[in-house]
Short mmCIF file of C-alpha atoms in Angstrom, two decimals:
data_model
loop_
_atom_site.label_atom_id
_atom_site.label_comp_id
_atom_site.label_asym_id
_atom_site.label_seq_id
_atom_site.Cartn_x
_atom_site.Cartn_y
_atom_site.Cartn_z
CA UNK A 1 88.81 92.14 88.28
CA UNK A 2 92.41 92.75 89.40
CA UNK A 3 94.85 89.90 88.80
CA UNK A 4 95.84 87.83 91.84
CA UNK A 5 99.48 87.36 90.74
CA UNK A 6 102.35 89.72 89.97
CA UNK A 7 101.89 91.27 86.56
CA UNK A 8 104.60 90.86 83.94
CA UNK A 9 105.05 92.57 80.60
CA UNK A 10 103.88 89.38 78.92
CA UNK A 11 100.57 89.60 80.80
CA UNK A 12 99.73 93.07 79.54
CA UNK A 13 98.12 92.24 76.15
CA UNK A 14 95.56 90.00 77.85
CA UNK A 15 95.13 92.31 80.84
CA UNK A 16 94.38 95.27 78.57
CA UNK A 17 92.57 93.31 75.86
CA UNK A 18 89.44 95.48 75.96
CA UNK A 19 91.19 98.80 76.56
CA UNK A 20 92.30 101.50 74.13
CA UNK A 21 94.19 103.84 76.46
CA UNK A 22 96.16 103.90 79.71
CA UNK A 23 96.76 106.64 82.29
CA UNK A 24 100.24 106.99 83.81
CA UNK A 25 101.45 109.25 86.61
CA UNK A 26 104.59 109.93 88.60
CA UNK A 27 105.02 111.93 91.79
CA UNK A 28 106.89 115.23 92.14
CA UNK A 29 108.62 116.58 95.25
CA UNK A 30 105.42 118.26 96.46
CA UNK A 31 103.60 114.93 96.35
CA UNK A 32 101.54 115.95 93.31
CA UNK A 33 100.71 113.40 90.63
CA UNK A 34 102.06 114.40 87.21
CA UNK A 35 101.03 112.25 84.28
CA UNK A 36 99.32 111.73 80.97
CA UNK A 37 96.96 109.52 79.00
CA UNK A 38 98.58 107.42 76.28
CA UNK A 39 97.33 104.89 73.76
CA UNK A 40 97.43 101.20 74.60
CA UNK A 41 99.75 100.64 71.65
CA UNK A 42 102.20 103.19 73.01
CA UNK A 43 101.97 101.74 76.52
CA UNK A 44 102.73 98.20 75.37
CA UNK A 45 105.79 99.46 73.52
CA UNK A 46 107.25 101.24 76.57
CA UNK A 47 106.06 99.04 79.43
CA UNK A 48 109.42 97.33 79.88
CA UNK A 49 112.04 100.00 79.20
CA UNK A 50 110.07 103.17 79.85
CA UNK A 51 109.59 106.40 77.89
CA UNK A 52 110.78 109.99 77.91
CA UNK A 53 109.10 112.29 80.43
CA UNK A 54 110.02 115.97 80.66
CA UNK A 55 112.23 116.64 83.68
CA UNK A 56 110.61 120.04 84.23
CA UNK A 57 108.33 118.47 86.84
CA UNK A 58 111.45 118.53 89.02
CA UNK A 59 112.33 122.05 87.87
CA UNK A 60 109.20 123.94 88.83
CA UNK A 61 106.93 124.40 91.82
CA UNK A 62 103.38 123.25 92.53
CA UNK A 63 102.00 126.03 90.31
CA UNK A 64 104.31 125.24 87.38
CA UNK A 65 106.54 128.23 88.05
CA UNK A 66 110.22 127.54 87.40
CA UNK A 67 112.44 127.69 90.45
CA UNK A 68 114.16 131.05 90.65
CA UNK A 69 117.46 129.27 91.34
CA UNK A 70 117.65 126.41 88.87
CA UNK A 71 118.51 123.01 90.26
CA UNK A 72 120.60 120.18 88.88
CA UNK A 73 117.94 117.78 87.60
CA UNK A 74 116.16 120.14 85.22
CA UNK A 75 117.40 123.50 84.02
CA UNK A 76 118.15 125.69 80.98
CA UNK A 77 121.66 124.26 80.65
CA UNK A 78 120.41 120.70 80.13
CA UNK A 79 117.47 121.87 78.04
CA UNK A 80 114.92 120.59 80.58
CA UNK A 81 115.91 117.16 79.34
CA UNK A 82 113.79 114.03 79.37
CA UNK A 83 113.95 111.52 82.17
CA UNK A 84 113.11 107.85 81.70
CA UNK A 85 109.71 107.02 83.23
CA UNK A 86 109.26 103.29 83.84
CA UNK A 87 105.77 101.97 84.70
CA UNK A 88 105.54 100.01 87.94
CA UNK A 89 103.36 97.08 86.90
CA UNK A 90 102.66 96.26 90.56
CA UNK A 91 100.79 99.56 90.88
CA UNK A 92 98.09 98.55 88.37
CA UNK A 93 94.55 99.54 89.18
CA UNK A 94 91.55 100.88 87.27
CA UNK A 95 90.04 104.35 87.69
CA UNK A 96 86.37 103.88 88.64
CA UNK A 97 85.38 107.50 87.95
CA UNK A 98 86.94 107.43 84.46
CA UNK A 99 85.21 104.41 82.91
CA UNK A 100 87.65 101.99 84.60
CA UNK A 101 90.61 102.93 82.40
CA UNK A 102 93.89 101.26 83.44
CA UNK A 103 96.27 103.23 85.65
CA UNK A 104 99.93 102.72 86.54
CA UNK A 105 102.38 104.72 88.62
CA UNK A 106 105.84 105.36 87.16
CA UNK A 107 109.30 105.81 88.65
CA UNK A 108 111.90 108.14 87.17
CA UNK A 109 115.43 107.25 86.11
CA UNK A 110 118.40 109.02 84.55
CA UNK A 111 119.70 107.73 81.22
CA UNK A 112 122.24 105.59 83.10
CA UNK A 113 119.36 103.70 84.78
CA UNK A 114 120.12 105.38 88.09
CA UNK A 115 116.99 106.49 90.04
CA UNK A 116 116.46 110.24 89.94
CA UNK A 117 117.58 111.49 93.35
CA UNK A 118 114.42 113.54 93.96
CA UNK A 119 111.91 110.95 92.72
CA UNK A 120 109.82 110.28 95.85
CA UNK A 121 109.05 106.67 94.89
CA UNK A 122 112.72 106.02 94.13
CA UNK A 123 113.89 107.54 97.42
CA UNK A 124 111.60 105.28 99.44
CA UNK A 125 112.58 102.22 97.38
CA UNK A 126 116.27 102.90 98.04
CA UNK A 127 115.59 103.32 101.74
CA UNK A 128 113.59 100.09 101.96
CA UNK A 129 116.39 98.22 100.19
CA UNK A 130 118.71 98.98 103.12
CA UNK A 131 116.44 96.90 105.34
CA UNK A 132 115.87 94.21 102.72
CA UNK A 133 119.62 93.57 102.48
CA UNK A 134 119.45 92.53 106.13
CA UNK A 135 116.38 90.33 105.70
CA UNK A 136 113.95 92.93 107.05
CA UNK A 137 111.09 95.03 105.71
CA UNK A 138 108.79 97.71 107.04
CA UNK A 139 105.05 98.07 107.45
CA UNK A 140 103.22 101.38 107.62
CA UNK A 141 99.87 103.03 108.07
CA UNK A 142 98.72 106.57 107.32
CA UNK A 143 96.02 108.75 108.83
CA UNK A 144 95.01 111.81 106.82
CA UNK A 145 92.77 114.60 108.05
CA UNK A 146 91.31 117.20 105.72
CA UNK A 147 88.89 120.11 105.71
CA UNK A 148 86.17 120.24 103.07
CA UNK A 149 84.49 123.27 101.60
CA UNK A 150 81.25 123.56 99.66
CA UNK A 151 81.64 126.16 96.93
CA UNK A 152 78.53 128.33 96.41
CA UNK A 153 77.08 128.14 92.92
CA UNK A 154 78.23 130.81 90.52
CA UNK A 155 77.58 131.03 86.76
CA UNK A 156 81.27 131.67 86.12
CA UNK A 157 82.64 128.90 88.31
CA UNK A 158 81.73 125.68 86.51
CA UNK A 159 83.65 123.57 84.01
CA UNK A 160 82.55 121.77 80.85
CA UNK A 161 82.39 118.26 82.27
CA UNK A 162 81.33 119.13 85.80
CA UNK A 163 78.47 121.43 86.76
CA UNK A 164 80.09 121.73 90.19
CA UNK A 165 81.51 125.19 90.93
CA UNK A 166 85.27 125.80 90.90
CA UNK A 167 86.93 126.95 94.11
CA UNK A 168 89.57 128.82 92.09
CA UNK A 169 86.94 130.90 90.31
CA UNK A 170 85.14 131.56 93.59
CA UNK A 171 88.30 132.76 95.31
CA UNK A 172 89.08 135.08 92.41
CA UNK A 173 86.03 137.09 93.44
CA UNK A 174 85.75 136.37 97.18
CA UNK A 175 87.99 136.33 100.26
CA UNK A 176 89.03 132.89 101.59
CA UNK A 177 86.92 133.25 104.77
CA UNK A 178 83.79 133.45 102.59
CA UNK A 179 84.30 129.82 101.53
CA UNK A 180 81.77 127.85 103.61
CA UNK A 181 82.73 124.53 105.22
CA UNK A 182 80.92 121.35 104.24
CA UNK A 183 79.31 121.31 107.70
CA UNK A 184 79.47 123.69 110.65
CA UNK A 185 80.66 123.00 114.18
CA UNK A 186 83.01 120.65 115.99
CA UNK A 187 81.74 117.08 115.67
CA UNK A 188 84.64 114.62 115.99
CA UNK A 189 83.65 110.97 115.68
CA UNK A 190 80.04 111.89 115.00
CA UNK A 191 77.85 109.09 113.66
CA UNK A 192 75.15 111.52 112.53
CA UNK A 193 77.14 114.33 110.88
CA UNK A 194 78.12 112.25 107.81
CA UNK A 195 74.43 111.66 107.02
CA UNK A 196 74.19 115.29 105.94
CA UNK A 197 76.38 114.31 102.96
CA UNK A 198 75.91 110.55 103.03
CA UNK A 199 76.14 109.96 99.26
CA UNK A 200 79.50 111.71 99.13
CA UNK A 201 80.71 110.11 102.39
CA UNK A 202 80.02 106.55 101.21
CA UNK A 203 81.14 107.29 97.65
CA UNK A 204 84.63 108.18 98.88
CA UNK A 205 84.85 105.00 100.95
CA UNK A 206 83.57 102.73 98.19
CA UNK A 207 85.67 104.34 95.46
CA UNK A 208 88.82 103.97 97.57
CA UNK A 209 88.13 100.23 97.79
CA UNK A 210 87.66 99.97 94.03
CA UNK A 211 90.89 101.92 93.45
CA UNK A 212 92.93 99.77 95.88
CA UNK A 213 93.28 102.55 98.45
CA UNK A 214 91.25 100.73 101.08
CA UNK A 215 90.16 102.72 104.11
CA UNK A 216 90.41 101.04 107.51
CA UNK A 217 88.60 103.77 109.45
CA UNK A 218 86.58 106.73 108.16
CA UNK A 219 85.04 109.37 110.42
CA UNK A 220 84.49 113.04 111.15
CA UNK A 221 87.24 114.88 113.01
CA UNK A 222 87.02 117.89 115.29
CA UNK A 223 86.51 120.89 113.05
CA UNK A 224 83.96 122.26 110.59
CA UNK A 225 83.72 119.91 107.63
CA UNK A 226 86.75 117.84 108.71
CA UNK A 227 87.06 114.10 107.95
CA UNK A 228 89.82 111.64 108.77
CA UNK A 229 90.75 108.47 106.91
CA UNK A 230 92.96 105.75 108.36
CA UNK A 231 94.25 103.78 105.41
CA UNK A 232 94.68 100.02 105.57
CA UNK A 233 98.02 99.02 107.09
CA UNK A 234 100.51 97.43 104.67
CA UNK A 235 104.04 97.18 103.30
CA UNK A 236 105.57 100.66 103.48
CA UNK A 237 106.15 101.30 99.74
CA UNK A 238 102.60 100.20 98.91
CA UNK A 239 101.31 102.31 101.80
CA UNK A 240 102.99 105.42 100.40
CA UNK A 241 101.38 104.75 97.02
CA UNK A 242 97.97 104.43 98.63
CA UNK A 243 98.40 107.56 100.72
CA UNK A 244 99.34 109.52 97.62
CA UNK A 245 96.51 108.09 95.54
CA UNK A 246 93.98 108.63 98.34
CA UNK A 247 94.12 112.37 97.71
CA UNK A 248 93.55 111.71 94.00
CA UNK A 249 90.43 109.67 94.83
CA UNK A 250 88.99 112.20 97.25
CA UNK A 251 89.50 115.16 94.95
CA UNK A 252 88.07 113.31 91.98
CA UNK A 253 84.99 112.10 93.83
CA UNK A 254 84.46 115.42 95.61
CA UNK A 255 84.41 117.42 92.37
CA UNK A 256 81.18 115.71 91.37
CA UNK A 257 79.52 116.98 94.55
CA UNK A 258 80.78 120.56 94.39
CA UNK A 259 83.09 119.87 97.33
CA UNK A 260 86.72 120.99 97.64
CA UNK A 261 88.91 118.86 99.96
CA UNK A 262 91.76 120.78 101.57
CA UNK A 263 94.86 118.94 102.81
CA UNK A 264 96.90 122.02 103.77
CA UNK A 265 98.23 121.77 107.30
CA UNK A 266 96.36 124.71 108.82
CA UNK A 267 93.44 126.03 106.74
CA UNK A 268 91.77 127.99 109.55
CA UNK A 269 93.15 130.20 112.31
CA UNK A 270 92.12 129.14 115.80
CA UNK A 271 91.27 125.56 114.85
CA UNK A 272 93.31 122.33 114.90
CA UNK A 273 95.20 121.62 111.70
CA UNK A 274 95.21 118.64 109.34
CA UNK A 275 97.57 115.92 110.53
CA UNK A 276 99.18 113.14 108.55
CA UNK A 277 100.14 110.78 111.37
CA UNK A 278 102.28 107.90 110.12
CA UNK A 279 102.67 104.48 111.77
CA UNK A 280 105.77 102.35 111.12
CA UNK A 281 106.97 98.93 112.27
CA UNK A 282 109.83 96.63 111.23
CA UNK A 283 109.22 92.99 110.29
CA UNK A 284 111.30 89.99 109.23
CA UNK A 285 110.92 88.11 105.94
CA UNK A 286 108.03 86.11 107.43
CA UNK A 287 106.18 89.22 108.54
CA UNK A 288 106.96 88.87 112.24
CA UNK A 289 106.98 92.17 114.13
CA UNK A 290 110.55 92.82 115.32
CA UNK A 291 109.76 95.75 117.60
CA UNK A 292 108.12 93.56 120.24
CA UNK A 293 110.16 92.13 123.14
CA UNK A 294 108.84 88.67 123.96
CA UNK A 295 110.06 88.72 127.58
CA UNK A 296 109.23 91.86 129.53
CA UNK A 297 112.39 93.75 130.51
CA UNK A 298 112.05 94.23 134.26
CA UNK A 299 115.16 96.43 134.27
CA UNK A 300 114.28 98.65 131.33
CA UNK A 301 115.65 102.19 131.63
CA UNK A 302 112.08 103.44 131.28
CA UNK A 303 108.88 101.47 132.00
CA UNK A 304 107.50 102.66 128.65
CA UNK A 305 109.95 100.42 126.75
CA UNK A 306 109.69 97.30 128.87
CA UNK A 307 108.07 95.49 125.92
CA UNK A 308 110.15 97.16 123.18
CA UNK A 309 112.95 95.10 121.59
CA UNK A 310 116.56 96.26 121.41
CA UNK A 311 116.07 96.85 117.68
CA UNK A 312 112.99 98.91 118.49
CA UNK A 313 114.86 100.97 121.06
CA UNK A 314 117.64 101.76 118.59
CA UNK A 315 115.06 102.57 115.91
CA UNK A 316 113.28 105.00 118.26
CA UNK A 317 116.59 106.59 119.21
CA UNK A 318 117.39 107.14 115.54
CA UNK A 319 114.10 108.92 114.93
CA UNK A 320 114.53 111.15 117.96
CA UNK A 321 118.12 112.08 117.14
CA UNK A 322 117.44 112.88 113.50
CA UNK A 323 113.98 114.43 113.66
CA UNK A 324 115.10 118.10 113.74
CA UNK A 325 117.28 117.53 110.65
CA UNK A 326 114.51 116.20 108.37
CA UNK A 327 111.69 118.58 109.23
CA UNK A 328 111.14 119.85 105.66
CA UNK A 329 110.30 116.27 104.67
CA UNK A 330 107.58 116.12 107.34
CA UNK A 331 106.45 119.75 107.22
CA UNK A 332 107.22 120.97 103.68
CA UNK A 333 105.27 124.22 103.33
CA UNK A 334 105.13 127.68 104.87
CA UNK A 335 101.70 126.77 106.27
CA UNK A 336 102.97 123.53 107.86
CA UNK A 337 104.44 125.46 110.78
CA UNK A 338 101.15 127.19 111.58
CA UNK A 339 99.92 123.73 112.63
CA UNK A 340 102.97 122.95 114.77
CA UNK A 341 102.10 125.30 117.61
CA UNK A 342 101.28 124.73 121.27
CA UNK A 343 97.78 123.76 122.46
CA UNK A 344 96.45 122.41 119.15
CA UNK A 345 97.08 118.65 119.35
CA UNK A 346 100.36 118.96 117.46
CA UNK A 347 103.87 118.14 118.74
CA UNK A 348 106.41 120.95 118.91
CA UNK A 349 109.42 119.24 120.51
CA UNK A 350 111.53 116.11 120.10
CA UNK A 351 109.50 113.93 122.46
CA UNK A 352 108.08 110.44 122.89
CA UNK A 353 106.02 108.32 125.24
CA UNK A 354 103.98 105.15 125.53
CA UNK A 355 100.48 105.95 124.26
CA UNK A 356 101.25 109.67 124.48
CA UNK A 357 99.29 111.65 121.92
CA UNK A 358 100.99 114.96 122.65
CA UNK A 359 104.48 113.66 121.84
CA UNK A 360 106.24 113.66 118.49
CA UNK A 361 106.54 109.87 118.62
CA UNK A 362 103.79 107.82 120.24
CA UNK A 363 104.96 104.33 121.14
CA UNK A 364 102.18 101.77 120.72
CA UNK A 365 103.15 98.55 122.50
CA UNK A 366 102.05 96.10 125.19
CA UNK A 367 100.45 96.25 127.65
CA UNK A 368 98.14 98.63 125.77
CA UNK A 369 98.33 96.85 122.40
CA UNK A 370 98.76 93.39 120.95
CA UNK A 371 102.41 92.30 120.52
CA UNK A 372 102.05 92.10 116.75
CA UNK A 373 100.73 95.68 116.66
CA UNK A 374 103.85 97.20 118.27
CA UNK A 375 104.77 100.28 116.27
CA UNK A 376 105.74 103.95 116.28
CA UNK A 377 103.25 106.65 115.39
CA UNK A 378 105.12 109.74 114.22
CA UNK A 379 102.73 112.63 114.83
CA UNK A 380 104.75 115.50 113.36
CA UNK A 381 103.73 115.25 109.67
CA UNK A 382 100.75 117.19 108.38
CA UNK A 383 98.37 116.07 105.66
CA UNK A 384 100.26 118.43 103.32
CA UNK A 385 103.42 116.32 103.44
CA UNK A 386 104.58 114.03 100.65
CA UNK A 387 103.93 110.52 102.07
CA UNK A 388 106.96 109.04 100.29
CA UNK A 389 109.27 111.56 101.93
CA UNK A 390 107.62 111.12 105.33
CA UNK A 391 108.03 107.36 105.27
CA UNK A 392 111.54 107.59 103.83
CA UNK A 393 112.56 109.96 106.63
CA UNK A 394 111.13 107.82 109.43
CA UNK A 395 112.61 104.63 108.01
CA UNK A 396 116.04 106.10 107.23
CA UNK A 397 116.40 107.70 110.65
CA UNK A 398 115.20 104.60 112.45
CA UNK A 399 117.51 102.33 110.51
CA UNK A 400 120.43 104.67 111.16
CA UNK A 401 119.67 104.22 114.85
CA UNK A 402 119.74 100.45 114.44
CA UNK A 403 123.02 100.46 112.51
CA UNK A 404 124.70 102.77 115.03
CA UNK A 405 123.02 101.12 118.04
CA UNK A 406 121.95 104.53 119.30
CA UNK A 407 120.52 104.93 122.79
CA UNK A 408 117.28 106.80 123.48
CA UNK A 409 118.52 110.34 124.19
CA UNK A 410 115.67 111.68 126.35
CA UNK A 411 113.19 110.25 128.88
CA UNK A 412 109.57 109.74 127.85
CA UNK A 413 106.80 112.16 128.63
CA UNK A 414 104.67 110.79 131.43
CA UNK A 415 100.90 110.81 131.51
CA UNK A 416 99.74 114.29 132.37
CA UNK A 417 102.95 115.83 131.09
CA UNK A 418 102.71 117.97 127.98
CA UNK A 419 105.21 118.99 125.33
CA UNK A 420 107.05 122.14 126.26
CA UNK A 421 106.55 121.89 130.03
CA UNK A 422 109.30 121.40 132.60
CA UNK A 423 109.34 117.61 132.16
CA UNK A 424 109.93 117.85 128.42
CA UNK A 425 113.69 117.62 127.82
CA UNK A 426 113.45 117.54 124.03
CA UNK A 427 114.64 120.29 121.71
CA UNK A 428 112.06 122.63 120.17
CA UNK A 429 111.35 121.67 116.56
CA UNK A 430 111.69 124.31 113.85
CA UNK A 431 109.20 127.16 114.02
CA UNK A 432 109.34 127.96 110.32
CA UNK A 433 110.19 126.41 106.98
CA UNK A 434 113.28 128.63 106.78
CA UNK A 435 114.60 127.41 110.12
CA UNK A 436 113.85 123.81 109.14
CA UNK A 437 115.45 124.11 105.71
CA UNK A 438 118.62 125.72 107.07
CA UNK A 439 119.11 122.78 109.43
CA UNK A 440 118.18 120.24 106.73
CA UNK A 441 120.77 121.67 104.33
CA UNK A 442 123.56 122.30 106.84
CA UNK A 443 126.89 120.63 106.10
CA UNK A 444 126.66 118.20 109.02
CA UNK A 445 122.94 117.45 108.68
CA UNK A 446 121.82 113.89 109.40
CA UNK A 447 119.65 114.27 106.29
CA UNK A 448 122.82 114.45 104.19
CA UNK A 449 124.17 111.39 105.94
CA UNK A 450 121.15 109.19 105.23
CA UNK A 451 119.95 110.58 101.88
CA UNK A 452 123.05 112.08 100.26
CA UNK A 453 123.91 115.54 99.02
CA UNK A 454 122.07 115.33 95.69
CA UNK A 455 118.66 114.81 97.27
CA UNK A 456 119.21 117.31 100.08
CA UNK A 457 120.43 120.01 97.68
CA UNK A 458 117.48 119.47 95.33
CA UNK A 459 114.68 119.23 97.84
CA UNK A 460 116.24 121.90 100.04
CA UNK A 461 116.55 124.15 96.98
CA UNK A 462 112.87 123.63 96.23
CA UNK A 463 112.03 124.70 99.81
CA UNK A 464 114.26 127.77 99.50
CA UNK A 465 112.19 128.70 96.47
CA UNK A 466 109.00 128.38 98.53
CA UNK A 467 110.52 130.56 101.26
CA UNK A 468 111.50 133.25 98.75
CA UNK A 469 107.96 133.39 97.35
CA UNK A 470 106.58 133.76 100.88
CA UNK A 471 109.08 136.48 101.74
CA UNK A 472 107.90 138.47 98.72
CA UNK A 473 104.19 137.98 99.38
CA UNK A 474 102.00 140.72 100.86
CA UNK A 475 99.29 139.09 102.94
CA UNK A 476 95.75 140.15 103.86
CA UNK A 477 96.86 140.27 107.50
CA UNK A 478 99.53 142.85 106.72
CA UNK A 479 97.19 145.01 104.70
CA UNK A 480 94.44 144.95 107.34
CA UNK A 481 96.89 145.64 110.15
CA UNK A 482 98.93 148.42 108.62
CA UNK A 483 96.82 150.13 105.94
CA UNK A 484 95.72 152.95 108.24
CA UNK A 485 98.11 152.68 111.15
CA UNK A 486 101.64 153.28 109.90
#
């Protein structure tokens, strides 16, 4: 049973009385959990002041390959030094699929107690603190779509603890298109399709609840073997934790069923991609929604914002002005930009509108919602994005708009108007990770203004590494197209 009060270091001996070990994990720039299992004795000794954790997790990519161009946090010159990892006691939960062992997230600090600039949890915390200094906070929600594949049985593709086949082993011997989806066909919002895998479907939902990653809505999406989870709305830092840990739950549960979840933005050509739509609102210290305008503005510049407060209008303006400059934070991989194309339910321009699902920013407000539910849904991120960076970007840009009292720079898209048509006055978003990264790292980038040079240089450098690897890759498409023709 989870405690009902904030945990302190003094509570830990009683809380862990019947435990012998603890699992800890931090988050790297790609949104991957990096951690270890330690003894309870060790954990109790480091719970307050933290412990050394190798900085190389900020010096290599998602496949543990060192960046070709070494970056400031971790490199040969500093000996891939240790960082200080401090457990966040508020993140306590137990892992249901590992005998309920205790689990804590950690945040990373330099030896001067300064948060590591590229630590995703630290970046969001710093961003939230800007609002807290003014008596505000932010709420958020996350929707994650993902494909699922059922790996055919193979004698060489199982592991010791799980008889389920390994997708890595399968793909060593087979082309990616041979990997069958969990189910065939396009069955969005189907109430019957999940019954084909009902044990797995309900196991994910129930395990998320046990692991404090509660799902608010859980259904099939349009695509073969595609599900979508809407996570329970909450304070933005806690929401980012839950969005990150949701992937951990799904992958862990799925492995027992021989299923491989896939959160990449565009797994299949010719099909919609996996979105990571993110909802954000601003509240006061009592939890009151500050985006809602109590008296309808009969003279609003656009009817869409008649019920949106001045703060909300400035916040929206900040997002719209800064969106092109933070694209790597919302679309961080080469594959991300295969999703952001016309005619596939993904936004491709700086655009917005009341209840407009084709726009980059969908305003949800009266008269189509309750006043307390007024919020922005940013529809650019894919499921491949790091949720801490996504929420940091939205919040930092919006708050910049509030501080500078920015005005909404473009009119809304009307009903029936689509992104990219004549009515869309917004700039085209980046078409590639290279284009996005160049803008992100430019000298006058809004990203530098709101996050600082250290973060932009590190995360931008990590994206440049990804671009270089892609530039060097020879793809199946190239081989098939050119092998006999040039």
